[in-house]
Amino acid sequence: NAGVTQTPKFRILKIGQSMTLQCTQDMNHNYMYWYRQDPGMGLKLIYYSVGAGITDKGEVPNGYNVSRSTTEDFPLRLELAAPSQTSVYFCASSYPEGSTEAFFGQGTRLTVV
Amino acid sequence: GNSVTQMEGPVTLSEEAFLTINCTYTATGYPSLFWYVQYPGEGLQLLLKATKADDKGSNKGFEATYRKETTSFHLEKGSVQVSDSAVYFCALSANYGGATNKLIFGTGTLLAVQP
């Protein structure tokens, strides 16, 4: 089972460049999430989606955009990369019920220089 | 708002020592509580969970009990192994009147077990 797949695993961007972090899941989960993990800061929610065509902001959405055209895919777009966006990004998915677990991808380590 | 507070690390233990990682939460309603583990270079994976007061979650020798009176969900293991070295995250998920369930994480606690 593939679960949640993120690409790329590593990326270095220059300030002002753009990129899309890809995330796809094969578990038919309604809910999908993007988190960023900064050292010593835990995980912060960037955006989430409760189903195809529906997205909403999390705690730290500035500088990012998302779309959800299918149940499987939830890409995260950085339009003008800034050093403050250097982080590890995790995509996750789950069923709607709060008692169920979230499944995480292996992460994308992004460095903006 | 909802929040999770867990003890800061790193926690360094010798093999076979007893482990406790404290976690307390603030939430309205009746959250579900989770412990996730992150091994080096990997994503998070669920370690255990509890969905109502007094439930005990357990897995791989780890346990945690949902204590509503103290709003706590402390992680314990009687005898740690080197292979338990990882970052441990406490998290909660709460739903209010149909609002979306979202996981709220603590800052994580790094556990290092020495042989």
Short mmCIF file of N, CA and C in Angstrom, two decimals, chain B residues 62-108:
data_model
loop_
_atom_site.label_atom_id
_atom_site.label_comp_id
_atom_site.label_asym_id
_atom_site.label_seq_id
_atom_site.Cartn_x
_atom_site.Cartn_y
_atom_site.Cartn_z
N PHE B 62 4.17 0.78 24.96
CA PHE B 62 3.84 2.13 25.40
C PHE B 62 2.38 2.17 25.84
N GLU B 63 2.10 3.03 26.85
CA GLU B 63 0.73 3.22 27.31
C GLU B 63 0.48 4.70 27.61
N ALA B 64 -0.79 5.09 27.50
CA ALA B 64 -1.19 6.43 27.93
C ALA B 64 -2.66 6.37 28.28
N THR B 65 -3.04 7.04 29.39
CA THR B 65 -4.43 7.03 29.85
C THR B 65 -5.02 8.42 29.74
N TYR B 66 -6.19 8.50 29.18
CA TYR B 66 -6.92 9.75 28.98
C TYR B 66 -7.51 10.17 30.32
N ARG B 67 -6.94 11.22 30.93
CA ARG B 67 -7.40 11.70 32.23
C ARG B 67 -8.09 13.04 32.05
N LYS B 68 -9.40 13.02 32.08
CA LYS B 68 -10.15 14.26 31.87
C LYS B 68 -10.02 15.20 33.07
N GLU B 69 -9.93 14.63 34.28
CA GLU B 69 -9.90 15.48 35.47
C GLU B 69 -8.60 16.29 35.56
N THR B 70 -7.53 15.76 35.00
CA THR B 70 -6.25 16.49 35.00
C THR B 70 -5.87 16.95 33.59
N THR B 71 -6.75 16.76 32.64
CA THR B 71 -6.51 17.08 31.22
C THR B 71 -5.12 16.63 30.78
N SER B 72 -4.83 15.36 31.01
CA SER B 72 -3.50 14.84 30.72
C SER B 72 -3.57 13.55 29.91
N PHE B 73 -2.46 13.25 29.25
CA PHE B 73 -2.36 12.02 28.44
C PHE B 73 -0.87 11.65 28.40
N HIS B 74 -0.32 11.32 29.54
CA HIS B 74 1.11 11.07 29.67
C HIS B 74 1.50 9.74 29.04
N LEU B 75 2.62 9.73 28.34
CA LEU B 75 3.12 8.51 27.69
C LEU B 75 4.10 7.81 28.61
N GLU B 76 3.96 6.48 28.75
CA GLU B 76 4.84 5.70 29.62
C GLU B 76 5.27 4.42 28.94
N LYS B 77 6.48 3.98 29.31
CA LYS B 77 6.94 2.66 28.90
C LYS B 77 7.84 2.14 30.00
N GLY B 78 7.65 0.89 30.34
CA GLY B 78 8.36 0.33 31.49
C GLY B 78 9.84 0.08 31.25
N SER B 79 10.21 -0.22 30.02
CA SER B 79 11.60 -0.58 29.75
C SER B 79 11.92 -0.18 28.30
N VAL B 80 12.63 0.93 28.15
CA VAL B 80 12.88 1.43 26.79
C VAL B 80 14.05 0.69 26.15
N GLN B 81 14.03 0.70 24.82
CA GLN B 81 15.09 0.09 24.02
C GLN B 81 15.73 1.15 23.14
N VAL B 82 16.91 0.85 22.65
CA VAL B 82 17.59 1.79 21.76
C VAL B 82 16.72 2.11 20.55
N SER B 83 15.98 1.13 20.09
CA SER B 83 15.13 1.32 18.92
C SER B 83 13.95 2.25 19.18
N ASP B 84 13.71 2.64 20.42
CA ASP B 84 12.65 3.60 20.74
C ASP B 84 13.10 5.04 20.56
N SER B 85 14.36 5.25 20.27
CA SER B 85 14.88 6.61 20.06
C SER B 85 14.14 7.25 18.88
N ALA B 86 13.50 8.38 19.15
CA ALA B 86 12.65 9.03 18.15
C ALA B 86 12.12 10.32 18.77
N VAL B 87 11.31 11.05 17.97
CA VAL B 87 10.59 12.21 18.50
C VAL B 87 9.15 11.80 18.70
N TYR B 88 8.59 12.13 19.86
CA TYR B 88 7.23 11.74 20.22
C TYR B 88 6.37 12.99 20.31
N PHE B 89 5.23 12.94 19.62
CA PHE B 89 4.30 14.07 19.58
C PHE B 89 2.98 13.68 20.22
N CYS B 90 2.52 14.53 21.12
CA CYS B 90 1.17 14.42 21.65
C CYS B 90 0.25 15.27 20.78
N ALA B 91 -0.96 14.81 20.55
CA ALA B 91 -1.87 15.56 19.68
C ALA B 91 -3.31 15.35 20.11
N LEU B 92 -4.16 16.30 19.76
CA LEU B 92 -5.59 16.13 20.00
C LEU B 92 -6.37 16.46 18.75
N SER B 93 -7.55 15.91 18.68
CA SER B 93 -8.47 16.18 17.57
C SER B 93 -9.83 16.44 18.18
N ALA B 94 -10.42 17.57 17.80
CA ALA B 94 -11.70 17.92 18.40
C ALA B 94 -12.64 18.43 17.32
N ASN B 95 -13.90 18.17 17.51
CA ASN B 95 -14.93 18.57 16.56
C ASN B 95 -16.01 19.31 17.33
N TYR B 96 -16.31 20.52 16.88
CA TYR B 96 -17.31 21.31 17.59
C TYR B 96 -18.48 21.59 16.67
N GLY B 97 -19.60 20.98 16.93
CA GLY B 97 -20.82 21.27 16.20
C GLY B 97 -20.66 21.16 14.70
N GLY B 98 -19.94 20.16 14.24
CA GLY B 98 -19.80 19.97 12.80
C GLY B 98 -18.56 20.61 12.22
N ALA B 99 -17.81 21.36 13.01
CA ALA B 99 -16.58 21.96 12.48
C ALA B 99 -15.57 20.85 12.19
N THR B 100 -14.66 21.16 11.34
CA THR B 100 -13.71 20.16 10.87
C THR B 100 -12.82 19.66 11.99
N ASN B 101 -12.62 18.36 12.04
CA ASN B 101 -11.63 17.80 12.93
C ASN B 101 -10.25 18.15 12.43
N LYS B 102 -9.45 18.75 13.28
CA LYS B 102 -8.08 19.06 12.92
C LYS B 102 -7.18 18.60 14.05
N LEU B 103 -6.04 18.04 13.66
CA LEU B 103 -5.07 17.62 14.65
C LEU B 103 -4.26 18.81 15.13
N ILE B 104 -4.18 18.98 16.45
CA ILE B 104 -3.33 20.00 17.05
C ILE B 104 -2.19 19.27 17.76
N PHE B 105 -0.95 19.64 17.43
CA PHE B 105 0.22 18.94 17.94
C PHE B 105 0.93 19.72 19.03
N GLY B 106 1.55 18.98 19.93
CA GLY B 106 2.54 19.56 20.83
C GLY B 106 3.84 19.74 20.08
N THR B 107 4.85 20.27 20.77
CA THR B 107 6.10 20.61 20.11
C THR B 107 7.01 19.42 19.90
N GLY B 108 6.67 18.28 20.44
CA GLY B 108 7.50 17.09 20.26
C GLY B 108 8.55 16.96 21.34
#
